[in-house]
Amino acid sequence: MSMHHDPRVRIIGRRTLWDGFIHLEEVTLEQDMSNGVTATLKREVHDHGSAATILLVDTRRQSVVLVRQLRVPVLLQGGPAYMIEAVAGLLDDDTPEIAIAREALEETGYHVEGATHLFDAYMSPGAITERTSFFVGCIDISEKRGDGGGLAHEGEDIEVLEIPLDEALAMIATGEICDAKTIMLLQWARLNRHELIG
C-alpha cells in the first residue's frame, strides 16, 4: 500500500509502550487545525497486524458457514462470551488470499479455492492499525477436508455453524450476530444475492 503524505500532519515522536501479542505505541504529532492554529497531540496506537475475513457460502443450500468462539473483550463489556463470526485471522506475513484459505481450513475444515476479494476496510481507525481484507468463497458443505475447530496450541476452541443465509441476516436484527466484519459480509451477500445464489 502506498504511503500518503499530508502536509497538515507531522509526526514528531513515537514511543513503544508495550510489545507483546499487540504492539502499543504513543505517537506525538503536530496538526495544522482548520482555525490556523498548530496543535500538538498524543495518540496511543494499537497494532497487532492486518487481517482477512471470508464469508463461506454454499450456494446450493443457500447457507453460510460461520464460527462461534470466545471473545474476552466482549465478555468484559457485558456482551456474549461466545460470538458468532465469519472466519477471520491475522495475515502473519502471508498475502490476504493465502491467509484466508489457511484460516478457513483451520477454523472450519473447508478448503476454499479462488476466494473473491471484495474490499478492504479499517475496522477501528481511531485507535487500531488493523486493515482487514474481505472475501467471499463458495464451498460445498458435504466436502469437508479437515476437522476445523482452530488450533489447540493457540488456545482456539471453535464451533462451526451452518446457518441459512436468511436466518443469518435475521440474526443481525436480533443482536445474535453483532460482530462488525460478519455484518458487513452478510449485508454484502444480501446486496449481491442474485449474483451469489441466483
Coordinates of N, CA, C and O in Angstrom, one line a residue, residues 72-177:
V72 N -12.9 -12.5 24.8 CA -12.8 -11.9 26.1 C -13.2 -10.4 26.2 O -13.9 -10.0 27.1
P73 N -12.7 -9.6 25.2 CA -13.1 -8.2 25.3 C -14.6 -7.9 25.3 O -15.1 -7.0 26.0
V74 N -15.4 -8.8 24.6 CA -16.8 -8.6 24.5 C -17.4 -9.1 25.9 O -18.3 -8.4 26.4
L75 N -16.9 -10.1 26.4 CA -17.3 -10.6 27.7 C -17.1 -9.5 28.8 O -18.0 -9.2 29.6
L76 N -16.0 -8.8 28.7 CA -15.7 -7.7 29.7 C -16.7 -6.5 29.5 O -16.9 -5.8 30.5
Q77 N -17.2 -6.4 28.3 CA -18.2 -5.3 28.1 C -19.6 -5.7 28.4 O -20.6 -4.9 28.2
G78 N -19.8 -6.9 29.0 CA -21.1 -7.4 29.3 C -21.9 -8.0 28.1 O -23.1 -8.3 28.2
G79 N -21.2 -8.3 27.0 CA -21.8 -8.9 25.9 C -21.6 -10.4 25.9 O -21.1 -11.0 27.0
P80 N -22.0 -11.1 24.9 CA -21.9 -12.6 24.9 C -20.5 -13.0 24.9 O -19.7 -12.5 24.1
A81 N -20.2 -14.0 25.7 CA -18.8 -14.5 25.8 C -18.4 -15.2 24.5 O -17.2 -15.1 24.0
Y82 N -19.4 -15.8 23.8 CA -19.1 -16.6 22.6 C -19.8 -15.8 21.4 O -21.0 -15.7 21.5
M83 N -19.0 -15.4 20.5 CA -19.5 -14.6 19.4 C -19.6 -15.4 18.1 O -18.7 -16.2 17.8
I84 N -20.7 -15.2 17.3 CA -20.9 -15.8 16.0 C -20.2 -14.9 15.0 O -20.6 -13.7 14.9
E85 N -19.3 -15.4 14.2 CA -18.5 -14.6 13.3 C -18.2 -15.3 12.0 O -18.2 -16.5 12.0
A86 N -17.8 -14.5 11.0 CA -17.2 -15.0 9.8 C -15.8 -15.5 10.1 O -15.2 -15.0 11.1
V87 N -15.3 -16.5 9.4 CA -13.9 -16.9 9.6 C -13.0 -15.7 9.3 O -13.2 -14.9 8.4
A88 N -12.0 -15.6 10.2 CA -11.0 -14.5 10.1 C -9.7 -14.9 10.7 O -9.7 -15.8 11.6
G89 N -8.7 -14.1 10.4 CA -7.4 -14.3 11.0 C -6.4 -13.3 10.6 O -6.6 -12.6 9.6
L90 N -5.3 -13.2 11.3 CA -4.2 -12.3 11.0 C -3.4 -12.9 9.8 O -3.4 -14.1 9.6
L91 N -2.8 -12.0 9.0 CA -2.1 -12.4 7.8 C -0.8 -13.2 8.2 O -0.4 -14.0 7.4
D92 N -0.1 -12.8 9.2 CA 1.1 -13.5 9.6 C 2.1 -13.5 8.5 O 2.7 -14.6 8.1
D93 N 2.3 -12.4 7.8 CA 3.3 -12.3 6.7 C 2.9 -13.0 5.4 O 3.6 -13.0 4.4
D94 N 1.7 -13.5 5.3 CA 1.2 -14.1 4.1 C 0.3 -13.0 3.3 O 0.0 -12.0 3.9
T95 N 0.0 -13.3 2.1 CA -0.9 -12.4 1.4 C -2.3 -12.7 2.0 O -2.6 -13.8 2.5
P96 N -3.2 -11.7 1.8 CA -4.6 -12.0 2.3 C -5.2 -13.2 1.7 O -5.9 -14.0 2.4
E97 N -5.0 -13.5 0.4 CA -5.6 -14.7 -0.2 C -5.1 -16.0 0.4 O -5.9 -16.9 0.7
I98 N -3.8 -16.1 0.7 CA -3.2 -17.3 1.3 C -3.7 -17.4 2.7 O -4.1 -18.5 3.2
A99 N -3.6 -16.3 3.4 CA -4.0 -16.3 4.9 C -5.4 -16.8 5.0 O -5.7 -17.6 5.9
I100 N -6.4 -16.3 4.2 CA -7.8 -16.6 4.5 C -8.1 -18.0 4.1 O -8.9 -18.7 4.7
A101 N -7.4 -18.6 3.1 CA -7.6 -20.0 2.8 C -7.1 -20.9 3.9 O -7.7 -21.9 4.3
R102 N -5.9 -20.5 4.5 CA -5.4 -21.2 5.7 C -6.3 -21.1 6.9 O -6.6 -22.1 7.5
E103 N -6.9 -19.9 7.2 CA -7.8 -19.8 8.3 C -9.1 -20.5 8.1 O -9.6 -21.1 9.0
A104 N -9.6 -20.5 6.9 CA -10.8 -21.3 6.6 C -10.6 -22.8 6.9 O -11.5 -23.4 7.5
L105 N -9.5 -23.3 6.5 CA -9.2 -24.7 6.7 C -9.0 -25.0 8.2 O -9.6 -26.0 8.7
E106 N -8.3 -24.1 8.9 CA -8.0 -24.4 10.3 C -9.3 -24.2 11.1 O -9.5 -25.0 12.0
E107 N -10.1 -23.3 10.8 CA -11.3 -23.0 11.7 C -12.5 -23.8 11.3 O -13.3 -24.2 12.2
T108 N -12.7 -24.2 10.0 CA -13.9 -24.9 9.6 C -13.7 -26.2 9.0 O -14.6 -27.0 8.9
G109 N -12.5 -26.5 8.5 CA -12.2 -27.7 7.8 C -12.6 -27.7 6.3 O -12.4 -28.7 5.6
Y110 N -13.0 -26.5 5.9 CA -13.4 -26.4 4.5 C -12.2 -25.8 3.7 O -11.6 -24.8 4.1
H111 N -11.9 -26.4 2.5 CA -10.9 -25.9 1.6 C -11.5 -24.9 0.6 O -12.5 -25.3 0.0
V112 N -11.0 -23.7 0.6 CA -11.5 -22.7 -0.4 C -10.5 -22.5 -1.5 O -9.3 -22.2 -1.2
E113 N -11.0 -22.6 -2.7 CA -10.2 -22.3 -3.9 C -10.8 -21.1 -4.5 O -12.0 -21.0 -4.7
G114 N -9.9 -20.1 -4.9 CA -10.3 -19.0 -5.7 C -11.3 -18.1 -5.0 O -12.4 -17.7 -5.5
A115 N -11.0 -17.7 -3.7 CA -11.9 -16.8 -3.0 C -11.9 -15.5 -3.7 O -10.9 -15.1 -4.3
T116 N -13.0 -14.8 -3.7 CA -13.1 -13.5 -4.4 C -12.9 -12.3 -3.4 O -13.6 -12.3 -2.4
H117 N -11.9 -11.5 -3.7 CA -11.7 -10.3 -2.9 C -12.8 -9.3 -3.1 O -13.1 -8.9 -4.3
L118 N -13.4 -8.8 -2.1 CA -14.5 -7.8 -2.2 C -14.0 -6.4 -1.9 O -14.2 -5.5 -2.7
F119 N -13.3 -6.1 -0.8 CA -12.9 -4.8 -0.4 C -12.0 -4.9 0.8 O -11.9 -6.0 1.4
D120 N -11.3 -3.8 1.1 CA -10.5 -3.7 2.4 C -11.1 -2.6 3.2 O -11.7 -1.7 2.7
A121 N -11.0 -2.8 4.5 CA -11.6 -1.8 5.4 C -10.8 -1.7 6.7 O -10.2 -2.7 7.2
Y122 N -10.7 -0.5 7.3 CA -10.1 -0.3 8.6 C -11.2 -0.5 9.6 O -12.2 0.2 9.5
M123 N -11.0 -1.4 10.6 CA -12.0 -1.8 11.4 C -12.3 -0.9 12.6 O -13.4 -0.8 13.1
S124 N -11.3 -0.2 13.1 CA -11.4 0.8 14.2 C -10.3 1.8 14.1 O -9.4 1.8 14.8
P125 N -10.5 2.7 13.1 CA -9.3 3.6 12.7 C -8.9 4.6 13.7 O -7.9 5.2 13.5
G126 N -9.7 4.8 14.7 CA -9.3 5.8 15.7 C -8.2 5.3 16.6 O -7.5 6.2 17.2
A127 N -8.0 4.0 16.7 CA -7.0 3.5 17.7 C -6.2 2.3 17.2 O -5.2 2.0 17.7
I128 N -6.7 1.6 16.2 CA -6.1 0.4 15.8 C -5.7 0.4 14.3 O -6.4 0.9 13.4
T129 N -4.5 -0.1 14.0 CA -3.9 0.0 12.6 C -4.6 -1.1 11.7 O -4.4 -1.0 10.5
E130 N -5.2 -2.1 12.3 CA -5.7 -3.2 11.5 C -6.5 -2.9 10.3 O -7.5 -2.2 10.4
R131 N -6.0 -3.4 9.1 CA -6.8 -3.3 7.9 C -7.2 -4.7 7.5 O -6.4 -5.6 7.5
T132 N -8.5 -4.9 7.3 CA -9.0 -6.2 7.0 C -9.4 -6.4 5.6 O -10.1 -5.5 5.0
S133 N -9.0 -7.4 4.9 CA -9.3 -7.8 3.6 C -10.5 -8.7 3.6 O -10.5 -9.7 4.3
F134 N -11.6 -8.3 2.9 CA -12.9 -9.1 2.9 C -13.0 -9.9 1.7 O -12.8 -9.5 0.5
F135 N -13.4 -11.2 1.9 CA -13.5 -12.2 0.8 C -14.9 -12.9 0.9 O -15.5 -13.0 1.9
V136 N -15.3 -13.4 -0.3 CA -16.4 -14.4 -0.3 C -15.9 -15.7 -1.0 O -15.1 -15.5 -1.9
G137 N -16.3 -16.8 -0.5 CA -15.8 -18.1 -1.1 C -17.0 -19.1 -1.1 O -17.7 -19.2 -0.1
C138 N -17.1 -19.8 -2.2 CA -18.1 -20.8 -2.4 C -17.6 -22.2 -1.9 O -16.4 -22.5 -2.3
I139 N -18.3 -22.9 -1.1 CA -18.0 -24.2 -0.7 C -19.1 -25.2 -0.9 O -20.3 -24.7 -1.1
D140 N -18.8 -26.4 -0.8 CA -19.9 -27.5 -0.7 C -19.9 -28.0 0.7 O -18.8 -28.6 1.1
I141 N -20.9 -27.9 1.4 CA -21.0 -28.3 2.8 C -20.6 -29.8 3.0 O -20.0 -30.2 4.0
S142 N -20.9 -30.6 1.9 CA -20.7 -32.0 2.0 C -19.2 -32.4 1.8 O -18.8 -33.5 2.0
E143 N -18.4 -31.4 1.4 CA -17.0 -31.7 1.1 C -16.1 -31.1 2.1 O -15.5 -30.0 1.8
K144 N -16.0 -31.7 3.3 CA -15.1 -31.1 4.3 C -13.7 -31.8 4.3 O -13.7 -33.0 4.2
R145 N -12.7 -31.0 4.3 CA -11.3 -31.6 4.1 C -10.6 -31.8 5.5 O -9.7 -32.6 5.6
G146 N -11.1 -31.1 6.5 CA -10.4 -31.3 7.8 C -11.4 -31.2 8.9 O -12.6 -31.0 8.7
D147 N -10.9 -31.2 10.2 CA -11.8 -31.2 11.3 C -12.3 -29.8 11.7 O -13.4 -29.6 12.2
G148 N -11.5 -28.8 11.3 CA -11.8 -27.4 11.8 C -11.6 -27.3 13.3 O -10.9 -28.1 13.9
G149 N -12.2 -26.3 13.8 CA -12.1 -26.1 15.3 C -11.0 -25.2 15.8 O -10.9 -24.9 16.9
G150 N -10.1 -24.8 14.8 CA -9.0 -24.0 15.2 C -7.8 -24.7 15.7 O -7.7 -26.0 15.6
L151 N -6.8 -24.0 16.2 CA -5.5 -24.6 16.6 C -5.5 -24.7 18.1 O -5.5 -23.6 18.8
A152 N -5.4 -25.9 18.7 CA -5.4 -26.0 20.1 C -4.3 -25.3 20.8 O -4.4 -24.7 21.9
H153 N -3.1 -25.3 20.1 CA -1.9 -24.7 20.7 C -2.0 -23.2 20.8 O -1.3 -22.5 21.5
E154 N -3.0 -22.6 20.0 CA -3.2 -21.2 20.1 C -4.4 -20.9 21.0 O -4.9 -19.7 21.0
G155 N -4.9 -21.9 21.7 CA -6.0 -21.7 22.6 C -7.3 -21.6 22.0 O -8.3 -21.0 22.5
E156 N -7.4 -22.0 20.7 CA -8.7 -21.9 20.0 C -9.6 -23.1 20.2 O -9.1 -24.2 20.2
D157 N -10.9 -22.8 20.4 CA -11.9 -23.9 20.6 C -13.1 -23.4 19.8 O -13.9 -22.7 20.4
I158 N -13.1 -23.7 18.5 CA -14.1 -23.0 17.6 C -15.2 -24.0 17.2 O -14.9 -25.1 16.8
E159 N -16.4 -23.5 17.3 CA -17.6 -24.3 16.9 C -18.0 -23.8 15.5 O -18.0 -22.6 15.2
V160 N -18.2 -24.8 14.6 CA -18.5 -24.5 13.2 C -20.1 -24.6 13.0 O -20.7 -25.6 13.5
L161 N -20.7 -23.5 12.5 CA -22.1 -23.5 12.3 C -22.5 -23.3 10.8 O -21.9 -22.5 10.1
E162 N -23.5 -24.1 10.4 CA -24.1 -23.8 9.1 C -25.4 -23.2 9.3 O -26.3 -23.7 10.1
I163 N -25.6 -22.0 8.8 CA -26.9 -21.2 9.0 C -27.4 -20.8 7.7 O -26.7 -20.2 6.8
P164 N -28.7 -21.0 7.5 CA -29.3 -20.4 6.2 C -29.1 -18.9 6.1 O -29.2 -18.2 7.1
L165 N -28.8 -18.5 4.9 CA -28.5 -17.0 4.7 C -29.6 -16.1 5.3 O -29.3 -15.2 6.0
D166 N -30.9 -16.5 5.0 CA -32.0 -15.6 5.5 C -31.9 -15.6 7.1 O -32.2 -14.5 7.7
E167 N -31.6 -16.7 7.7 CA -31.6 -16.8 9.2 C -30.4 -15.9 9.7 O -30.6 -15.2 10.7
A168 N -29.3 -16.0 9.0 CA -28.1 -15.3 9.5 C -28.4 -13.8 9.4 O -28.1 -13.0 10.3
L169 N -29.1 -13.3 8.3 CA -29.4 -11.9 8.1 C -30.4 -11.5 9.2 O -30.2 -10.4 9.8
A170 N -31.3 -12.3 9.6 CA -32.3 -12.0 10.7 C -31.6 -11.9 12.0 O -32.0 -11.1 12.9
M171 N -30.5 -12.7 12.2 CA -29.7 -12.6 13.4 C -29.0 -11.3 13.7 O -28.6 -11.0 14.8
I172 N -28.8 -10.5 12.6 CA -28.3 -9.2 12.8 C -29.3 -8.3 13.6 O -28.9 -7.6 14.5
A173 N -30.5 -8.4 13.1 CA -31.6 -7.6 13.8 C -31.8 -8.0 15.2 O -32.1 -7.1 16.0
T174 N -31.7 -9.2 15.5 CA -31.9 -9.7 16.9 C -30.7 -9.4 17.8 O -30.8 -9.6 19.0
G175 N -29.6 -9.1 17.2 CA -28.4 -8.9 18.0 C -27.6 -10.2 18.2 O -26.5 -10.2 18.9
E176 N -28.1 -11.4 17.7 CA -27.3 -12.6 17.9 C -26.0 -12.6 17.1 O -25.0 -13.2 17.5
I177 N -26.0 -11.9 16.0 CA -24.8 -11.6 15.3 C -24.5 -10.1 15.4 O -25.3 -9.2 15.0

